[in-house]
GROMACS .gro file of N, CA and C in nm:
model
  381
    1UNK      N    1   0.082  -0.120   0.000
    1UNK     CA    2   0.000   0.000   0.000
    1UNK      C    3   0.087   0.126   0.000
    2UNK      N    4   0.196   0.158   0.046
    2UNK     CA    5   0.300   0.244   0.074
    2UNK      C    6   0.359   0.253  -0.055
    3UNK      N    7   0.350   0.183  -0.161
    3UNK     CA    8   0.442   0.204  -0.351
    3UNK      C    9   0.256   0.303  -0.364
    4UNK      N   10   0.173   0.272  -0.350
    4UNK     CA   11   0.065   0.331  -0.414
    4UNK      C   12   0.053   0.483  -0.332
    5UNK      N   13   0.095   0.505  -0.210
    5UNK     CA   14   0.129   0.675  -0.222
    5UNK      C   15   0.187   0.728  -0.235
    6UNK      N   16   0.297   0.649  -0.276
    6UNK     CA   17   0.407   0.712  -0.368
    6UNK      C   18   0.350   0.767  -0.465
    7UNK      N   19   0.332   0.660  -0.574
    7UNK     CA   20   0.298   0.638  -0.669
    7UNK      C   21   0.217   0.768  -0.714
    8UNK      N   22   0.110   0.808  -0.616
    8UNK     CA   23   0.022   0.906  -0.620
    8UNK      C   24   0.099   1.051  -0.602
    9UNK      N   25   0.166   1.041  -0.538
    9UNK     CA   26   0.271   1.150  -0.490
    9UNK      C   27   0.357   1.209  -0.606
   10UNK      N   28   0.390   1.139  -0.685
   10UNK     CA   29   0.493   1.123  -0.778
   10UNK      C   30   0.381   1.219  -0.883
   11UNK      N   31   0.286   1.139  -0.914
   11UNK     CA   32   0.221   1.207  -1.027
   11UNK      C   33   0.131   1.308  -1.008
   12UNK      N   34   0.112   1.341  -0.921
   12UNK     CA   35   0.104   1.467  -0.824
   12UNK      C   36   0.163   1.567  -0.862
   13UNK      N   37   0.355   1.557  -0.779
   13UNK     CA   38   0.433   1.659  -0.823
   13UNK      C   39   0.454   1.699  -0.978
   14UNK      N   40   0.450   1.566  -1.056
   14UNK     CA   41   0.484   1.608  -1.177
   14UNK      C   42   0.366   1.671  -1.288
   15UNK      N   43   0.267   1.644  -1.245
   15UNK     CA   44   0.143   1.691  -1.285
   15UNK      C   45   0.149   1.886  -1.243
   16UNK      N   46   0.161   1.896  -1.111
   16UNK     CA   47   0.158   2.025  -1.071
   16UNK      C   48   0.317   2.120  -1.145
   17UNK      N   49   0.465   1.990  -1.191
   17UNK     CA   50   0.546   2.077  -1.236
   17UNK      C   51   0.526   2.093  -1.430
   18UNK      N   52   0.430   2.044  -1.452
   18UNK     CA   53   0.352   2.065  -1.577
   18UNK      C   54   0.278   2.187  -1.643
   19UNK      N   55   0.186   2.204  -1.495
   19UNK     CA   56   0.092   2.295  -1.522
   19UNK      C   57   0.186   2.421  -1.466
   20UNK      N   58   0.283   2.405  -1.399
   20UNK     CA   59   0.334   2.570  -1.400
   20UNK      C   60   0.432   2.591  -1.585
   21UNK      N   61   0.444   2.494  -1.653
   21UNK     CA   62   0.491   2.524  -1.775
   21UNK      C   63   0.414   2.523  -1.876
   22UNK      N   64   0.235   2.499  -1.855
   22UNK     CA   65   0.159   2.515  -1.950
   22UNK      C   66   0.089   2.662  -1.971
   23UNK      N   67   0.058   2.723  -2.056
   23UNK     CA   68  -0.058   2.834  -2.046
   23UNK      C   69  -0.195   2.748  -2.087
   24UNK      N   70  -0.298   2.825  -2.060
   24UNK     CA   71  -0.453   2.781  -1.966
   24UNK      C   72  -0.491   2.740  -2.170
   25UNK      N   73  -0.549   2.642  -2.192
   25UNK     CA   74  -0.622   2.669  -2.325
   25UNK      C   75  -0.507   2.541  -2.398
   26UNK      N   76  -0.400   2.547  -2.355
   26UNK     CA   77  -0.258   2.478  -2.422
   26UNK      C   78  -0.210   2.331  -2.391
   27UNK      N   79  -0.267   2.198  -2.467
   27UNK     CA   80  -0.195   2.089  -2.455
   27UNK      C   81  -0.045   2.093  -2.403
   28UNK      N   82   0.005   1.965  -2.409
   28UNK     CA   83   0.158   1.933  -2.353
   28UNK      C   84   0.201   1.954  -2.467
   29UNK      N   85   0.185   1.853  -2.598
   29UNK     CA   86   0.194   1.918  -2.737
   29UNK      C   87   0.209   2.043  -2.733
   30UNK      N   88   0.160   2.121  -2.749
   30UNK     CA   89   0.125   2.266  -2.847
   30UNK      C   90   0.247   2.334  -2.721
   31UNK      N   91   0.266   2.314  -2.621
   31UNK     CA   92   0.355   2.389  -2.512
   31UNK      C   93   0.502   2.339  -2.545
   32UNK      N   94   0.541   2.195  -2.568
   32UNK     CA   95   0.659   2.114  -2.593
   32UNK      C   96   0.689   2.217  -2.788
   33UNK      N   97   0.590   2.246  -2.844
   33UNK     CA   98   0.596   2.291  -2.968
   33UNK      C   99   0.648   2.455  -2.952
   34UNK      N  100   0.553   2.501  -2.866
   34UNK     CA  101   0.561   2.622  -2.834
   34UNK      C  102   0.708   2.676  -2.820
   35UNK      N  103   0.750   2.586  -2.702
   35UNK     CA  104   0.909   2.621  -2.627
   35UNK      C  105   1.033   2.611  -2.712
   36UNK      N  106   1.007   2.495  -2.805
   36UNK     CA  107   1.099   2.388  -2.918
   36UNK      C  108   1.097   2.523  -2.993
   37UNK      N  109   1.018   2.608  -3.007
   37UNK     CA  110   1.065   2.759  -3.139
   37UNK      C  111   0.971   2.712  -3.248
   38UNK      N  112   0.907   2.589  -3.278
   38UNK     CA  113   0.839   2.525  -3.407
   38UNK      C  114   0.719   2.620  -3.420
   39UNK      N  115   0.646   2.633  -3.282
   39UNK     CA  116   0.500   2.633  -3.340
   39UNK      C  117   0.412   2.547  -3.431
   40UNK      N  118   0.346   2.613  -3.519
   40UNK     CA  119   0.244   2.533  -3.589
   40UNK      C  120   0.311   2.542  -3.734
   41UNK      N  121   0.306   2.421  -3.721
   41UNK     CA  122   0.336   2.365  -3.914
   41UNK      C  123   0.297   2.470  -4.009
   42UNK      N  124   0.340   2.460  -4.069
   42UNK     CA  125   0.284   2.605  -4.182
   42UNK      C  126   0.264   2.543  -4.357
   43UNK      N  127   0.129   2.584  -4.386
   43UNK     CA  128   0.114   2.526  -4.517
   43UNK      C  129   0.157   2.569  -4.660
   44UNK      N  130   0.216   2.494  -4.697
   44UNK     CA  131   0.281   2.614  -4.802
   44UNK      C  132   0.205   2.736  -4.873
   45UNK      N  133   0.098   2.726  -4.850
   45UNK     CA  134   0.019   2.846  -4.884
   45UNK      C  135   0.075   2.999  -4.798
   46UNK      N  136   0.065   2.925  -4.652
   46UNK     CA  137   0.119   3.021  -4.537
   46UNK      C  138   0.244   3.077  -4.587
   47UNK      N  139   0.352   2.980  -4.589
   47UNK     CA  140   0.510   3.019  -4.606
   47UNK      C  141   0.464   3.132  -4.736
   48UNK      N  142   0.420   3.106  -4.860
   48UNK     CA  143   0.438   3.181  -4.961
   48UNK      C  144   0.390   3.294  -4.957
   49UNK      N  145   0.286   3.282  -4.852
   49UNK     CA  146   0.243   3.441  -4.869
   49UNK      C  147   0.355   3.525  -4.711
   50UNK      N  148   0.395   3.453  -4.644
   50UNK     CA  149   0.512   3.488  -4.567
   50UNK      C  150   0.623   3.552  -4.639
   51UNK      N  151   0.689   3.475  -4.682
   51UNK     CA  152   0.799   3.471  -4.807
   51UNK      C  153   0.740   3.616  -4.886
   52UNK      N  154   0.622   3.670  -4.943
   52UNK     CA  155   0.636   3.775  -5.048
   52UNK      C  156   0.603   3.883  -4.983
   53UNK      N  157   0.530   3.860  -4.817
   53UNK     CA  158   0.506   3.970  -4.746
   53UNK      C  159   0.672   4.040  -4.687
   54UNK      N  160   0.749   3.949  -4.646
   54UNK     CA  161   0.906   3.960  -4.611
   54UNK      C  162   0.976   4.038  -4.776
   55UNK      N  163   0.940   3.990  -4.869
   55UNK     CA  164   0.958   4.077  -4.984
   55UNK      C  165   0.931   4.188  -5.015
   56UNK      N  166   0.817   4.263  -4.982
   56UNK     CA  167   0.757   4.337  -5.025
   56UNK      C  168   0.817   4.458  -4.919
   57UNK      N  169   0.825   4.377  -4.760
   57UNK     CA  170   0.880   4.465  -4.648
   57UNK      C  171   1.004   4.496  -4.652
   58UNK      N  172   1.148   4.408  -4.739
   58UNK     CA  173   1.244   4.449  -4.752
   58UNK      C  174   1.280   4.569  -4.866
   59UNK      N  175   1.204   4.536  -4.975
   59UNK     CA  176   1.195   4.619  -5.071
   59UNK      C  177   1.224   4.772  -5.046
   60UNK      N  178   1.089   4.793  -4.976
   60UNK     CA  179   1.011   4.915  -4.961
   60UNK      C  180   1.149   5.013  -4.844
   61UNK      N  181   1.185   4.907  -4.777
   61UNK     CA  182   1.223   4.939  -4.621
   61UNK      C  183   1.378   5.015  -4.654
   62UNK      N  184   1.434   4.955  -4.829
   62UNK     CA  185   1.568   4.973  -4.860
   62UNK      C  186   1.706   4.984  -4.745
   63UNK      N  187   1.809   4.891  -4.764
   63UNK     CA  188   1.837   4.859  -4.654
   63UNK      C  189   1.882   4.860  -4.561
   64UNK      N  190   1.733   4.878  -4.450
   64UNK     CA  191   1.719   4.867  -4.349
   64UNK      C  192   1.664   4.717  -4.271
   65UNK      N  193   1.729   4.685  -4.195
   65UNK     CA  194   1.745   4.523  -4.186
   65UNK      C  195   1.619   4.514  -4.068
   66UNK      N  196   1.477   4.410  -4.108
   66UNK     CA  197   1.410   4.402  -4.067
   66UNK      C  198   1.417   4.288  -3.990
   67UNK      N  199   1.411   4.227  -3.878
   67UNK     CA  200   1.392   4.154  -3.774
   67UNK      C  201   1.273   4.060  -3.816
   68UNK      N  202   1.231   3.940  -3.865
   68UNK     CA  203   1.131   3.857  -3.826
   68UNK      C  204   1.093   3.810  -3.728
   69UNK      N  205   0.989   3.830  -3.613
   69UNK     CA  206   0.992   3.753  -3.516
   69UNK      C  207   0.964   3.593  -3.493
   70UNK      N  208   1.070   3.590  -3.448
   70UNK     CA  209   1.087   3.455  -3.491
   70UNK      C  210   1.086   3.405  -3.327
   71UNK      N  211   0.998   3.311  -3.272
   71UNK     CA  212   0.966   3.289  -3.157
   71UNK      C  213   1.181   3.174  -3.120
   72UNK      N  214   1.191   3.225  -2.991
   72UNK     CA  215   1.315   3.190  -2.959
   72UNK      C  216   1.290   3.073  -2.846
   73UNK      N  217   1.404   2.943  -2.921
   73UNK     CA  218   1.320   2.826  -2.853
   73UNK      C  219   1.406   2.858  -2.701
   74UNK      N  220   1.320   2.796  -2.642
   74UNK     CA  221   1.358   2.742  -2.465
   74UNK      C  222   1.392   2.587  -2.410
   75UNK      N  223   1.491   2.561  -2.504
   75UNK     CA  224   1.577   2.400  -2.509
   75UNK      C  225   1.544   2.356  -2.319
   76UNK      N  226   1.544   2.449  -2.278
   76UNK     CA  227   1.581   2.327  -2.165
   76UNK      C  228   1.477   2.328  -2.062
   77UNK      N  229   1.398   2.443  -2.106
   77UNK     CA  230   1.223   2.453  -2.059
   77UNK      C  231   1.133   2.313  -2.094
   78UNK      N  232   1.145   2.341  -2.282
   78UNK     CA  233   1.085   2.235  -2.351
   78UNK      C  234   1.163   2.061  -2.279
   79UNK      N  235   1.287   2.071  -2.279
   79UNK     CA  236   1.305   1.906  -2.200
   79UNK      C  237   1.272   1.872  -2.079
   80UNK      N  238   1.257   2.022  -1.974
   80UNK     CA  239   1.208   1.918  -1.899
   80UNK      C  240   1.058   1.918  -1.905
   81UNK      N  241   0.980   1.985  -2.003
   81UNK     CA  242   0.840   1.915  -2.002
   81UNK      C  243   0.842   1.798  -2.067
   82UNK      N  244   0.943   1.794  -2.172
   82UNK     CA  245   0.905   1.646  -2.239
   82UNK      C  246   0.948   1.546  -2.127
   83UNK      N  247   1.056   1.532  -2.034
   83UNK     CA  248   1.093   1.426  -1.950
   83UNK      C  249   0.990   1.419  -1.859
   84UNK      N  250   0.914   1.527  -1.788
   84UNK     CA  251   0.783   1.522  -1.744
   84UNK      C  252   0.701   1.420  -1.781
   85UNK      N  253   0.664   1.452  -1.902
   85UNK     CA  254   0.536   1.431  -1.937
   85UNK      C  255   0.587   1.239  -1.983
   86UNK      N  256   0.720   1.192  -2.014
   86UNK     CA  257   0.755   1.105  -2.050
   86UNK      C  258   0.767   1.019  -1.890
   87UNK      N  259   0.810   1.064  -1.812
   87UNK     CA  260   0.735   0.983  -1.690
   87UNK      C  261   0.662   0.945  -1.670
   88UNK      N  262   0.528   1.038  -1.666
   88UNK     CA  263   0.376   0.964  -1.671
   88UNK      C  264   0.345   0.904  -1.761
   89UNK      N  265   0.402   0.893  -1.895
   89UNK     CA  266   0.377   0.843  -1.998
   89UNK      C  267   0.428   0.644  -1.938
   90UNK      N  268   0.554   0.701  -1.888
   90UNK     CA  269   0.612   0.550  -1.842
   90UNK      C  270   0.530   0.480  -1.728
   91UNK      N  271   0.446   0.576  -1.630
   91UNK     CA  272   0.356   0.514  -1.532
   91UNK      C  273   0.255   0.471  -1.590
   92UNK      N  274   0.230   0.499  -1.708
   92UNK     CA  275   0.075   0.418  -1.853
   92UNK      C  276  -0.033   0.548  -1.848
   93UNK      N  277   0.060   0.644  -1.816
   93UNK     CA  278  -0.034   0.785  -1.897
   93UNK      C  279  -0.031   0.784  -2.006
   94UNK      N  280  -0.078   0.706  -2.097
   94UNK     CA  281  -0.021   0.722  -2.254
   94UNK      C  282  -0.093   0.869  -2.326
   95UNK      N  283  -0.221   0.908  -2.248
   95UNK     CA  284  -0.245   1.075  -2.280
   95UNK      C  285  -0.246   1.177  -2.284
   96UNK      N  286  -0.130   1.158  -2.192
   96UNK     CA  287  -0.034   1.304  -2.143
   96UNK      C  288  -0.028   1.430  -2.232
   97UNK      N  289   0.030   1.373  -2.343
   97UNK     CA  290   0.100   1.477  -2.476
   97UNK      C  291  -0.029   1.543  -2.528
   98UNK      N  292  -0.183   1.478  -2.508
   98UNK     CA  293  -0.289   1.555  -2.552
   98UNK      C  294  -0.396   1.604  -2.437
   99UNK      N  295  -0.400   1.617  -2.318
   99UNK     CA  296  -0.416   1.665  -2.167
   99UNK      C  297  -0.382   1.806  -2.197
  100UNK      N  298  -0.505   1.919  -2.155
  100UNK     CA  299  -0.470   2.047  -2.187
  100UNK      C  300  -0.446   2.053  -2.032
  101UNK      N  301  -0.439   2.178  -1.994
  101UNK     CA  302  -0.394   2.308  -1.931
  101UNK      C  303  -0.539   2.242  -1.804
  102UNK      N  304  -0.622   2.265  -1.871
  102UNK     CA  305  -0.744   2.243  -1.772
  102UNK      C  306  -0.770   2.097  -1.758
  103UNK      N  307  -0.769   1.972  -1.801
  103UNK     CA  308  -0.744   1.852  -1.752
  103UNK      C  309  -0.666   1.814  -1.667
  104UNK      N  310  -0.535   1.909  -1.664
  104UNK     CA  311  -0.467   1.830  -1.576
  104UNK      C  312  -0.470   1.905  -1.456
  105UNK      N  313  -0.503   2.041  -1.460
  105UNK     CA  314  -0.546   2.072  -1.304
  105UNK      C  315  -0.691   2.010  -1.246
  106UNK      N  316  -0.761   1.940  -1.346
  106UNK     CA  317  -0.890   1.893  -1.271
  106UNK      C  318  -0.826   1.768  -1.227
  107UNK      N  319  -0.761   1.669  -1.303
  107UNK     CA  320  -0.671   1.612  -1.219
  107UNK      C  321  -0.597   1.601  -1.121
  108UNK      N  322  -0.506   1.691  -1.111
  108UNK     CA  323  -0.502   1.766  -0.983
  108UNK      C  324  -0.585   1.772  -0.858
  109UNK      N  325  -0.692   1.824  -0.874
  109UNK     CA  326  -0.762   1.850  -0.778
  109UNK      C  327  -0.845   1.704  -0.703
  110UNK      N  328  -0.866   1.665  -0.841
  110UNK     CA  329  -0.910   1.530  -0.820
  110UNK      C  330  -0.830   1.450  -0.716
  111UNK      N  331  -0.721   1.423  -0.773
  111UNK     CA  332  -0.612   1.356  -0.635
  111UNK      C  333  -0.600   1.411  -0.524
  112UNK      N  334  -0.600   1.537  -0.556
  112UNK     CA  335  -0.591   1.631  -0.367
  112UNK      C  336  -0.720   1.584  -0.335
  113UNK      N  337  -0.868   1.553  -0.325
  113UNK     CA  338  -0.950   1.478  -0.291
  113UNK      C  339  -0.913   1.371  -0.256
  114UNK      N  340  -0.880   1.304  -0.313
  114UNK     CA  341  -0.842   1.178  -0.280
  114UNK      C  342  -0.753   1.138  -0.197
  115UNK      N  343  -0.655   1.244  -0.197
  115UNK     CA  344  -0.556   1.217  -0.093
  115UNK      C  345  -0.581   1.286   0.054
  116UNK      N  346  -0.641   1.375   0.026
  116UNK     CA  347  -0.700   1.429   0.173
  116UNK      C  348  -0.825   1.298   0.256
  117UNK      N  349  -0.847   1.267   0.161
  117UNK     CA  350  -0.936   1.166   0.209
  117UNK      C  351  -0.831   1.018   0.271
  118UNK      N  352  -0.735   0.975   0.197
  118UNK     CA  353  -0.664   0.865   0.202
  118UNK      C  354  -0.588   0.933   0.346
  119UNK      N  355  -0.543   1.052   0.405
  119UNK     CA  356  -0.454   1.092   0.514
  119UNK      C  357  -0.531   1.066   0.596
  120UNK      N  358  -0.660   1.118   0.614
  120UNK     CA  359  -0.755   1.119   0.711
  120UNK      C  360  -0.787   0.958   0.784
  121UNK      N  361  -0.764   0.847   0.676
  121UNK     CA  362  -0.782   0.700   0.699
  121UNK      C  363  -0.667   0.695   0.768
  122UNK      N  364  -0.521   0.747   0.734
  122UNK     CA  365  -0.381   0.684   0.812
  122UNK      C  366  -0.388   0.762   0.905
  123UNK      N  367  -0.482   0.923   0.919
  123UNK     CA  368  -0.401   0.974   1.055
  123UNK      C  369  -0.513   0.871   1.176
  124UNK      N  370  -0.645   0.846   1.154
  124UNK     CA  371  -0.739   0.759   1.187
  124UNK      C  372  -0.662   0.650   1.245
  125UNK      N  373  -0.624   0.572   1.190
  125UNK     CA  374  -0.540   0.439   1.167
  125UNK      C  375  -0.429   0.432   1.253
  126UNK      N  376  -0.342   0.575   1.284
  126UNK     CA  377  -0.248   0.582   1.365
  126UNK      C  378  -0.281   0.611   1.515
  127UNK      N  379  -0.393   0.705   1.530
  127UNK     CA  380  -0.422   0.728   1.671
  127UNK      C  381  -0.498   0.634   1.759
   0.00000   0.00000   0.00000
């Protein structure tokens, strides 16, 4: 019985060191994407009209060297959510990577129920 509050404990902390690296609305995906610098895939429709808008802005701008913002990845933000989320994945969370922002704090909360309830049996149990 003592591996199972661990057990609970464990995915607990790592659940709660999740949600301080997610924003509210944002899978583990789209956050692991976010940090990595990728973002969202872009269809070549996107790139091309990217590509002639960056044309049209260098042109005009004569040169004066324009900055793209280009989102700057966070290598070591993004690993430890992926080693995160690859823990619970190893405890048989296999749905981690698609768990938004708000699943996993209802999760969260869910276990703090549960575990306030499970203390109350051992402090019971001890006196």
């Amino acid at each position: 019985e003592g591996m199972e509050v661990k057990e609970t404990v464990d995915h607990t902390a790592i659940y709660q060191n999740i949600l301080e690296l997610l924003k509210p609305g944002e899978t583990v995906l789209k956050a692991v994407r976010r940090l990595g610098g990728g973002g969202k895939p872009q269809t070549a429709s996107q790139r091309w009209k990217q590509k002639k808008t960056a044309q049209a802005s260098n042109s005009s701008s004569e040169g004066q060297l324009q900055a793209t913002p280009v989102p700057q990845p966070d290598v070591e933000t993004m690993d430890t959510l992926t080693g995160l989320a690859d823990q619970l994945v190893a405890m048989g969370d296999y749905s981690v990577y698609e768990d938004t922002f708000e699943k996993i704090r209802y999760k969260l909360q869910k276990e703090k129920r549960g575990k306030v309830d499970m203390f109350a049996e051992e402090v019971e149990a001890s006196v």
